[in-house]
mmCIF file of C-alpha atoms in Angstrom:
data_model
loop_
_atom_site.group_PDB
_atom_site.id
_atom_site.type_symbol
_atom_site.label_atom_id
_atom_site.label_comp_id
_atom_site.label_asym_id
_atom_site.label_seq_id
_atom_site.Cartn_x
_atom_site.Cartn_y
_atom_site.Cartn_z
ATOM 1 C CA MET A 1 46.465 158.278 212.772
ATOM 2 C CA ASN A 2 49.640 158.191 210.499
ATOM 3 C CA GLU A 3 51.913 159.338 213.757
ATOM 4 C CA VAL A 4 50.504 156.829 215.739
ATOM 5 C CA VAL A 5 50.761 153.822 213.223
ATOM 6 C CA GLU A 6 54.293 154.893 213.020
ATOM 7 C CA ILE A 7 54.946 154.893 216.650
ATOM 8 C CA ILE A 8 53.324 151.164 217.153
ATOM 9 C CA GLN A 9 55.329 150.063 214.270
ATOM 10 C CA LYS A 10 58.480 151.520 216.002
ATOM 11 C CA LYS A 11 57.803 149.740 219.339
ATOM 12 C CA ILE A 12 56.744 146.612 217.937
ATOM 13 C CA GLN A 13 59.849 146.376 215.991
ATOM 14 C CA GLU A 14 62.377 147.382 218.537
ATOM 15 C CA LYS A 15 61.161 144.665 220.982
ATOM 16 C CA PHE A 16 60.414 142.115 218.449
ATOM 17 C CA THR A 17 62.526 142.792 215.159
ATOM 18 C CA ASP A 18 61.128 140.363 212.664
ATOM 19 C CA ALA A 19 57.806 139.983 214.040
ATOM 20 C CA LEU A 20 55.762 142.556 212.165
ATOM 21 C CA LEU A 21 55.012 140.771 208.591
ATOM 22 C CA SER A 22 53.127 143.526 207.044
ATOM 23 C CA PHE A 23 50.744 146.536 207.772
ATOM 24 C CA GLU A 24 47.713 147.908 205.645
ATOM 25 C CA MET A 25 45.292 150.684 205.683
ATOM 26 C CA ASN A 26 41.941 149.170 205.698
ATOM 27 C CA TYR A 27 40.044 152.438 205.322
ATOM 28 C CA ASP A 28 40.649 154.151 208.841
ATOM 29 C CA PHE A 29 41.936 151.005 209.980
ATOM 30 C CA PRO A 30 45.368 150.360 210.634
ATOM 31 C CA VAL A 31 45.846 146.344 210.326
ATOM 32 C CA PHE A 32 49.118 144.831 211.353
ATOM 33 C CA VAL A 33 49.938 141.276 210.265
ATOM 34 C CA VAL A 34 52.156 139.759 212.476
ATOM 35 C CA GLN A 35 53.925 136.259 213.099
ATOM 36 C CA LYS A 36 51.857 133.677 215.030
ATOM 37 C CA GLU A 37 54.909 132.403 217.248
ATOM 38 C CA GLN A 38 55.124 136.368 218.342
ATOM 39 C CA VAL A 39 51.507 137.240 218.680
ATOM 40 C CA LYS A 40 51.467 137.137 221.914
ATOM 41 C CA ASN A 41 54.482 138.943 223.115
ATOM 42 C CA VAL A 42 53.524 141.338 220.378
ATOM 43 C CA LEU A 43 49.711 141.936 222.425
ATOM 44 C CA SER A 44 51.071 142.152 225.372
ATOM 45 C CA LEU A 45 53.443 144.841 224.448
ATOM 46 C CA LEU A 46 50.600 146.869 222.732
ATOM 47 C CA LYS A 47 48.396 146.491 225.958
ATOM 48 C CA ASN A 48 51.006 147.024 228.802
ATOM 49 C CA ASP A 49 53.388 149.907 227.285
ATOM 50 C CA LYS A 50 52.649 153.291 228.920
ATOM 51 C CA ASP A 51 52.333 154.923 225.564
ATOM 52 C CA LEU A 52 50.641 152.554 223.267
ATOM 53 C CA ASN A 53 48.325 151.289 226.521
ATOM 54 C CA PHE A 54 45.529 149.180 224.212
ATOM 55 C CA HIS A 55 43.567 147.940 227.083
ATOM 56 C CA PHE A 56 40.460 146.881 225.792
ATOM 57 C CA LEU A 57 39.974 143.764 223.789
ATOM 58 C CA THR A 58 37.245 144.653 221.488
ATOM 59 C CA THR A 59 36.849 141.352 219.712
ATOM 60 C CA LEU A 60 38.777 138.278 218.284
ATOM 61 C CA CYS A 61 37.434 136.073 215.323
ATOM 62 C CA GLY A 62 38.310 133.460 213.627
ATOM 63 C CA THR A 63 38.835 133.398 209.703
ATOM 64 C CA HIS A 64 38.727 130.943 206.683
ATOM 65 C CA PHE A 65 40.192 131.387 203.667
ATOM 66 C CA PRO A 66 40.252 128.227 201.658
ATOM 67 C CA ASP A 67 41.796 130.521 198.003
ATOM 68 C CA ASN A 68 44.790 131.451 200.539
ATOM 69 C CA GLU A 69 47.867 130.345 200.299
ATOM 70 C CA LYS A 70 48.292 127.028 202.029
ATOM 71 C CA ASP A 71 50.008 128.207 204.811
ATOM 72 C CA SER A 72 48.142 131.083 205.582
ATOM 73 C CA GLU A 73 44.608 129.638 205.100
ATOM 74 C CA PHE A 74 43.482 130.280 208.524
ATOM 75 C CA GLY A 75 43.350 133.236 210.568
ATOM 76 C CA ILE A 76 42.822 135.446 213.792
ATOM 77 C CA MET A 77 41.884 138.772 213.877
ATOM 78 C CA TYR A 78 42.465 141.043 217.171
ATOM 79 C CA GLN A 79 40.843 144.222 217.309
ATOM 80 C CA LEU A 80 42.021 146.610 219.992
ATOM 81 C CA HIS A 81 41.038 149.697 221.794
ATOM 82 C CA ASN A 82 42.909 152.259 223.221
ATOM 83 C CA MET A 83 39.616 154.192 225.120
ATOM 84 C CA PRO A 84 41.757 157.677 226.694
ATOM 85 C CA LYS A 85 43.036 158.465 223.068
ATOM 86 C CA ASN A 86 40.603 156.119 221.013
ATOM 87 C CA TRP A 87 43.154 154.278 219.044
ATOM 88 C CA ARG A 88 41.742 151.379 217.430
ATOM 89 C CA ILE A 89 44.073 148.588 215.372
ATOM 90 C CA ARG A 90 43.415 145.036 214.054
ATOM 91 C CA VAL A 91 46.303 142.553 214.709
ATOM 92 C CA LYS A 92 45.569 139.628 212.412
ATOM 93 C CA ILE A 93 47.790 136.155 212.463
ATOM 94 C CA PHE A 94 47.948 133.472 209.894
ATOM 95 C CA MET A 95 48.356 129.611 209.662
ATOM 96 C CA PRO A 96 48.045 126.427 207.594
ATOM 97 C CA LYS A 97 45.327 123.979 208.104
ATOM 98 C CA THR A 98 47.936 121.516 210.013
ATOM 99 C CA ASN A 99 48.869 123.702 212.480
ATOM 100 C CA LEU A 100 46.123 125.422 214.399
ATOM 101 C CA ASP A 101 47.561 125.890 218.076
ATOM 102 C CA VAL A 102 47.192 130.036 219.074
ATOM 103 C CA PRO A 103 48.272 130.783 222.018
ATOM 104 C CA THR A 104 45.561 131.877 225.012
ATOM 105 C CA ILE A 105 45.648 135.320 225.156
ATOM 106 C CA THR A 106 43.159 134.749 228.434
ATOM 107 C CA ASP A 107 46.089 135.956 230.751
ATOM 108 C CA LEU A 108 45.886 139.495 229.291
ATOM 109 C CA TRP A 109 42.069 140.065 229.167
ATOM 110 C CA LYS A 110 39.875 137.770 230.690
ATOM 111 C CA THR A 111 37.136 138.089 228.100
ATOM 112 C CA ALA A 112 39.066 136.550 225.813
ATOM 113 C CA ASN A 113 38.112 133.070 227.586
ATOM 114 C CA TRP A 114 34.491 132.866 225.674
ATOM 115 C CA MET A 115 35.770 134.787 222.485
ATOM 116 C CA GLU A 116 38.581 131.962 222.238
ATOM 117 C CA ARG A 117 35.651 129.207 223.162
ATOM 118 C CA GLN A 118 33.690 130.550 220.253
ATOM 119 C CA GLU A 119 36.489 130.248 217.531
ATOM 120 C CA TYR A 120 37.435 127.206 218.865
ATOM 121 C CA ASP A 121 33.889 126.181 218.541
ATOM 122 C CA PHE A 122 33.011 127.239 214.813
ATOM 123 C CA PHE A 123 36.541 126.949 213.433
ATOM 124 C CA GLY A 124 38.774 124.166 215.727
ATOM 125 C CA PHE A 125 41.459 126.568 216.473
ATOM 126 C CA ASN A 126 43.486 124.997 219.406
ATOM 127 C CA PHE A 127 44.092 127.909 222.064
ATOM 128 C CA VAL A 128 47.084 126.662 223.968
ATOM 129 C CA GLY A 129 46.719 127.266 228.029
ATOM 130 C CA HIS A 130 42.968 128.157 227.495
ATOM 131 C CA PRO A 131 41.665 127.038 230.832
ATOM 132 C CA ASN A 132 38.596 125.437 229.504
ATOM 133 C CA LEU A 133 38.150 125.004 225.937
ATOM 134 C CA THR A 134 35.359 123.462 225.237
ATOM 135 C CA ARG A 135 32.252 124.546 222.725
ATOM 136 C CA ILE A 136 30.545 127.513 223.707
ATOM 137 C CA LEU A 137 27.510 128.091 221.441
ATOM 138 C CA ASN A 138 26.988 124.807 219.724
ATOM 139 C CA MET A 139 25.588 121.646 221.080
ATOM 140 C CA ASP A 140 28.172 119.666 222.453
ATOM 141 C CA GLU A 141 27.057 116.682 220.292
ATOM 142 C CA MET A 142 28.273 118.499 216.908
ATOM 143 C CA ASN A 143 31.433 116.632 215.688
ATOM 144 C CA TYR A 144 32.535 118.823 213.147
ATOM 145 C CA PHE A 145 33.598 122.685 213.066
ATOM 146 C CA PRO A 146 30.224 124.181 211.336
ATOM 147 C CA LEU A 147 32.105 127.636 209.712
ATOM 148 C CA ARG A 148 34.763 126.150 207.981
ATOM 149 C CA LYS A 149 34.231 126.034 204.193
ATOM 150 C CA GLU A 150 34.203 122.602 203.703
ATOM 151 C CA TYR A 151 31.340 121.789 205.286
ATOM 152 C CA PRO A 152 28.167 122.825 203.923
ATOM 153 C CA LEU A 153 26.231 125.451 205.411
ATOM 154 C CA GLU A 154 22.525 123.717 205.132
ATOM 155 C CA ASP A 155 21.361 120.848 207.913
ATOM 156 C CA MET A 156 21.829 118.042 205.534
ATOM 157 C CA SER A 157 18.376 116.113 207.758
ATOM 158 C CA ARG A 158 16.260 118.272 205.423
ATOM 159 C CA GLU A 159 13.918 115.966 203.267
ATOM 160 C CA ASP A 160 11.837 118.204 201.629
ATOM 161 C CA LYS A 161 14.379 120.749 199.607
ATOM 162 C CA ASP A 162 15.962 119.524 196.330
ATOM 163 C CA ASP A 163 19.044 120.937 195.395
ATOM 164 C CA LYS A 164 17.663 122.074 192.068
ATOM 165 C CA MET A 165 14.549 124.052 193.244
ATOM 166 C CA PHE A 166 16.469 125.591 196.462
ATOM 167 C CA GLY A 167 20.110 126.011 194.540
ATOM 168 C CA ARG A 168 21.692 123.922 197.463
ATOM 169 C CA MET B 1 -35.201 145.225 223.864
ATOM 170 C CA SER B 2 -37.089 143.525 220.510
ATOM 171 C CA ALA B 3 -33.936 142.765 218.835
ATOM 172 C CA ILE B 4 -32.519 139.170 219.415
ATOM 173 C CA ALA B 5 -29.429 138.230 218.258
ATOM 174 C CA ILE B 6 -29.990 134.800 216.247
ATOM 175 C CA ASP B 7 -26.683 134.581 215.168
ATOM 176 C CA ILE B 8 -25.292 132.881 218.491
ATOM 177 C CA ASN B 9 -23.522 129.479 218.316
ATOM 178 C CA PRO B 10 -24.323 127.832 221.612
ATOM 179 C CA ALA B 11 -22.016 125.408 223.028
ATOM 180 C CA TYR B 12 -21.041 122.089 222.164
ATOM 181 C CA GLN B 13 -23.194 119.985 223.671
ATOM 182 C CA PRO B 14 -22.515 116.249 223.271
ATOM 183 C CA GLU B 15 -24.964 113.367 222.568
ATOM 184 C CA GLY B 16 -27.049 112.077 225.493
ATOM 185 C CA ILE B 17 -30.707 112.067 227.069
ATOM 186 C CA GLU B 18 -32.131 114.892 228.411
ATOM 187 C CA GLY B 19 -35.337 115.408 230.651
ATOM 188 C CA GLN B 20 -36.670 117.747 233.080
ATOM 189 C CA GLY B 21 -33.373 118.416 235.550
ATOM 190 C CA PHE B 22 -31.326 115.625 234.113
ATOM 191 C CA PHE B 23 -29.241 115.189 231.355
ATOM 192 C CA ALA B 24 -27.581 111.905 230.594
ATOM 193 C CA THR B 25 -24.230 110.834 228.527
ATOM 194 C CA SER B 26 -20.955 108.628 229.178
ATOM 195 C CA LEU B 27 -18.056 109.863 230.951
ATOM 196 C CA ASP B 28 -16.016 109.939 228.306
ATOM 197 C CA LYS B 29 -17.900 112.816 226.660
ATOM 198 C CA VAL B 30 -18.050 114.704 229.618
ATOM 199 C CA VAL B 31 -14.653 114.388 230.997
ATOM 200 C CA GLY B 32 -13.888 115.446 226.951
ATOM 201 C CA LEU B 33 -15.637 118.638 226.971
ATOM 202 C CA ALA B 34 -14.019 119.520 230.378
ATOM 203 C CA ARG B 35 -10.807 118.855 229.241
ATOM 204 C CA ALA B 36 -11.099 120.540 225.770
ATOM 205 C CA ASN B 37 -12.521 123.861 227.418
ATOM 206 C CA SER B 38 -10.022 124.085 229.951
ATOM 207 C CA LEU B 39 -6.698 123.602 228.793
ATOM 208 C CA TRP B 40 -4.046 124.841 230.293
ATOM 209 C CA PRO B 41 -1.545 125.726 227.974
ATOM 210 C CA LEU B 42 2.710 126.183 228.296
ATOM 211 C CA PRO B 43 3.796 129.017 226.133
ATOM 212 C CA PHE B 44 7.635 127.796 225.248
ATOM 213 C CA ALA B 45 8.245 131.119 222.881
ATOM 214 C CA THR B 46 11.320 131.291 221.776
ATOM 215 C CA SER B 47 10.844 134.148 218.853
ATOM 216 C CA CYS B 48 8.852 136.148 217.002
ATOM 217 C CA CYS B 49 5.339 133.740 216.942
ATOM 218 C CA GLY B 50 5.600 134.211 220.564
ATOM 219 C CA ILE B 51 4.932 138.330 220.368
ATOM 220 C CA GLU B 52 1.952 137.244 218.441
ATOM 221 C CA PHE B 53 0.452 134.728 220.546
ATOM 222 C CA MET B 54 1.203 137.383 223.414
ATOM 223 C CA ALA B 55 -1.204 139.372 220.996
ATOM 224 C CA THR B 56 -3.309 136.350 220.790
ATOM 225 C CA MET B 57 -3.173 136.222 224.858
ATOM 226 C CA GLY B 58 -4.573 140.220 225.197
ATOM 227 C CA ALA B 59 -7.660 141.629 225.515
ATOM 228 C CA HIS B 60 -8.263 141.909 221.471
ATOM 229 C CA TYR B 61 -8.669 138.355 220.930
ATOM 230 C CA ASP B 62 -8.553 137.196 224.150
ATOM 231 C CA LEU B 63 -7.926 133.545 223.939
ATOM 232 C CA ALA B 64 -9.697 133.205 227.648
ATOM 233 C CA ARG B 65 -12.667 133.045 225.163
ATOM 234 C CA PHE B 66 -11.797 129.861 225.306
ATOM 235 C CA GLY B 67 -11.179 128.296 228.268
ATOM 236 C CA SER B 68 -7.567 128.984 228.272
ATOM 237 C CA GLU B 69 -6.731 132.287 230.294
ATOM 238 C CA ARG B 70 -4.358 130.505 232.598
ATOM 239 C CA LEU B 71 -0.616 130.215 231.587
ATOM 240 C CA SER B 72 1.155 127.038 232.971
ATOM 241 C CA PHE B 73 4.873 127.733 233.420
ATOM 242 C CA SER B 74 5.089 124.797 234.909
ATOM 243 C CA PRO B 75 4.928 121.888 231.871
ATOM 244 C CA ARG B 76 3.550 119.951 235.150
ATOM 245 C CA GLN B 77 0.348 121.783 235.370
ATOM 246 C CA ALA B 78 0.021 121.926 232.198
ATOM 247 C CA ASP B 79 -2.045 120.207 229.133
ATOM 248 C CA LEU B 80 -1.097 121.869 225.776
ATOM 249 C CA LEU B 81 2.676 122.468 225.174
ATOM 250 C CA MET B 82 2.513 125.460 222.630
ATOM 251 C CA VAL B 83 5.837 125.406 220.510
ATOM 252 C CA MET B 84 6.252 128.931 219.304
ATOM 253 C CA GLY B 85 9.907 129.769 217.293
ATOM 254 C CA THR B 86 12.802 128.631 216.322
ATOM 255 C CA ILE B 87 14.291 125.998 218.070
ATOM 256 C CA SER B 88 17.742 125.356 217.485
ATOM 257 C CA LYS B 89 19.396 121.741 218.488
ATOM 258 C CA LYS B 90 20.818 122.871 221.402
ATOM 259 C CA MET B 91 17.432 123.595 222.779
ATOM 260 C CA GLY B 92 16.160 119.985 221.413
ATOM 261 C CA PRO B 93 17.001 118.674 224.316
ATOM 262 C CA ILE B 94 15.293 120.748 226.739
ATOM 263 C CA LEU B 95 11.862 120.686 224.776
ATOM 264 C CA ARG B 96 11.986 116.925 224.901
ATOM 265 C CA GLN B 97 12.360 117.467 228.561
ATOM 266 C CA VAL B 98 9.576 120.136 229.058
ATOM 267 C CA TYR B 99 7.235 117.203 227.225
ATOM 268 C CA GLU B 100 8.316 114.318 229.023
ATOM 269 C CA GLN B 101 7.671 116.419 232.158
ATOM 270 C CA MET B 102 4.163 116.911 231.606
ATOM 271 C CA ALA B 103 1.222 114.681 232.407
ATOM 272 C CA GLU B 104 -0.884 112.782 230.507
ATOM 273 C CA PRO B 105 -3.202 113.961 229.010
ATOM 274 C CA LYS B 106 -1.205 116.144 226.797
ATOM 275 C CA TRP B 107 -1.277 118.205 223.585
ATOM 276 C CA VAL B 108 1.379 119.658 221.082
ATOM 277 C CA LEU B 109 0.627 122.907 219.227
ATOM 278 C CA CYS B 110 3.346 123.643 216.641
ATOM 279 C CA MET B 111 3.265 127.612 215.665
ATOM 280 C CA GLY B 112 5.000 128.943 212.682
ATOM 281 C CA ALA B 113 7.146 127.687 209.714
ATOM 282 C CA CYS B 114 10.022 127.650 212.066
ATOM 283 C CA ALA B 115 9.042 125.202 214.644
ATOM 284 C CA SER B 116 7.168 123.212 212.188
ATOM 285 C CA SER B 117 10.307 122.634 209.688
ATOM 286 C CA GLY B 118 13.261 124.792 210.774
ATOM 287 C CA GLY B 119 11.665 127.706 208.407
ATOM 288 C CA ILE B 120 13.965 130.139 206.673
ATOM 289 C CA PHE B 121 16.990 128.419 209.371
ATOM 290 C CA ASP B 122 18.194 126.208 206.767
ATOM 291 C CA THR B 123 21.245 125.676 208.871
ATOM 292 C CA TYR B 124 23.553 123.475 210.702
ATOM 293 C CA SER B 125 22.444 124.916 214.689
ATOM 294 C CA VAL B 126 18.738 124.668 213.611
ATOM 295 C CA LEU B 127 16.590 122.045 214.316
ATOM 296 C CA GLN B 128 14.699 121.334 211.504
ATOM 297 C CA GLY B 129 11.081 120.626 212.491
ATOM 298 C CA ILE B 130 10.119 119.928 216.252
ATOM 299 C CA ASP B 131 8.622 116.764 215.082
ATOM 300 C CA LYS B 132 11.781 115.203 214.636
ATOM 301 C CA ILE B 133 12.138 115.088 218.584
ATOM 302 C CA ILE B 134 8.523 114.922 219.766
ATOM 303 C CA PRO B 135 4.865 113.889 218.777
ATOM 304 C CA VAL B 136 3.040 117.204 217.284
ATOM 305 C CA ASP B 137 -0.503 117.580 217.269
ATOM 306 C CA VAL B 138 -1.484 120.585 215.436
ATOM 307 C CA TYR B 139 0.810 122.892 212.934
ATOM 308 C CA ILE B 140 -0.469 126.251 212.680
ATOM 309 C CA PRO B 141 1.116 127.387 209.347
ATOM 310 C CA GLY B 142 2.405 131.047 208.738
ATOM 311 C CA CYS B 143 5.512 133.276 209.339
ATOM 312 C CA ALA B 144 4.423 134.171 211.844
ATOM 313 C CA PRO B 145 0.682 133.078 211.938
ATOM 314 C CA ARG B 146 -1.743 136.054 212.766
ATOM 315 C CA PRO B 147 -3.362 135.566 216.330
ATOM 316 C CA GLU B 148 -6.463 134.260 214.338
ATOM 317 C CA GLN B 149 -4.954 131.315 213.466
ATOM 318 C CA VAL B 150 -3.930 130.205 216.940
ATOM 319 C CA LEU B 151 -7.077 130.164 217.883
ATOM 320 C CA ASP B 152 -8.395 128.433 215.129
ATOM 321 C CA GLY B 153 -5.387 125.765 216.163
ATOM 322 C CA ILE B 154 -6.252 125.993 219.510
ATOM 323 C CA LEU B 155 -9.635 125.368 218.522
ATOM 324 C CA GLN B 156 -8.491 122.165 216.347
ATOM 325 C CA ILE B 157 -6.407 120.949 219.612
ATOM 326 C CA GLN B 158 -9.954 120.945 221.521
ATOM 327 C CA LYS B 159 -11.838 119.202 218.804
ATOM 328 C CA LEU B 160 -8.896 116.651 219.562
ATOM 329 C CA ALA B 161 -9.901 116.559 223.253
ATOM 330 C CA GLU B 162 -13.088 116.455 222.908
ATOM 331 C CA SER B 163 -13.189 113.481 221.260
ATOM 332 C CA GLU B 164 -9.751 111.379 222.669
ATOM 333 C CA THR B 165 -11.037 108.432 224.833
ATOM 334 C CA ARG B 166 -10.555 109.292 228.755
ATOM 335 C CA ARG B 167 -7.431 107.071 228.745
ATOM 336 C CA ARG B 168 -5.444 107.346 225.615
ATOM 337 C CA ARG B 169 -2.059 107.099 226.885
ATOM 338 C CA GLU B 170 -3.253 103.268 227.548
ATOM 339 C CA SER B 171 -4.469 102.847 223.403
ATOM 340 C CA PRO B 172 -1.952 100.819 221.342
ATOM 341 C CA GLU B 173 -1.952 103.263 218.968
ATOM 342 C CA TYR B 174 -0.451 106.139 221.195
ATOM 343 C CA LYS B 175 2.363 104.200 222.799
ATOM 344 C CA LYS B 176 3.736 103.417 219.387
ATOM 345 C CA LEU B 177 3.532 106.528 218.589
ATOM 346 C CA LEU B 178 5.761 107.903 221.516
ATOM 347 C CA ALA B 179 7.675 104.299 221.133
ATOM 348 C CA GLN B 180 8.627 106.065 217.794
ATOM 349 C CA TYR B 181 10.649 108.890 219.566
ATOM 350 C CA GLY B 182 11.696 106.762 221.898
ATOM 351 C CA ILE B 183 9.714 108.222 224.642
ATOM 352 C CA GLU B 184 8.898 105.890 227.866
#
């Protein structure tokens, strides 16, 4: 796996000098943190490069860590898979709450369409260039982004539970 | 053939005047009798309570004994809406539309903790009880309730159907109840 990681790092750094911010191994899973502005270029490289060939987007998901530094409170994780060689990596980006614009990758992977809609639905990321950025799982009338940590998980219309008994 | 079963409950018979070859009672009671023993349920089953309901419909518990073997998957032909399972907020308007499409007289049976109160799903996406959007006649508690409890719930609905007046929808109480939910 180490050689693979080195190849990936080299390829990214060759093309986009300062795009790669950091790297770590999460158990046996390589994780690359890249600049938000460069993420589309990096993902495009990972997908289209003949040697890397990460042709499959397994998933992407949003994160909210309110304890992080202000400029990296929100994040998105992309998980890629090279099926012929069975390489799997993660690419992460971080951003402040004040700027949740993220370039869409629907033109790289069609499957990102619904995934990005879901992350918009739950966190409010603005995927710039997405063809139809509307809610997908929650009801259309919902007026907040429920998985952000500033909102309570519980339903506030419930009257029969008091905080003392139910730890709310 | 000497043993005679003595623990048989004869069918409910309304009050009336009986004679040789005839029985006279009020129309309301006859209609009530007919309605109660031929309820057509619409199963609105969204999760595990629905599985218990399938057992209720099966040969062992046999809901057909109570005249409800004919499930109606069209709300327009159903008398009884059985809501079984977690109803998410997104499902709420659909449930309400199904209820509105049913013809009078109609009853609602609410099965299990989730449908009755949201249950363990005290969360942003789940409706905290279907009685927030439609009126409910009978609640069955449990998570999930056993088929015996479902049968008991159906019997409670039958008691309601038996005793309600023939044109319930014209009573002021009923109109007031529906108005509370903003229906018609």
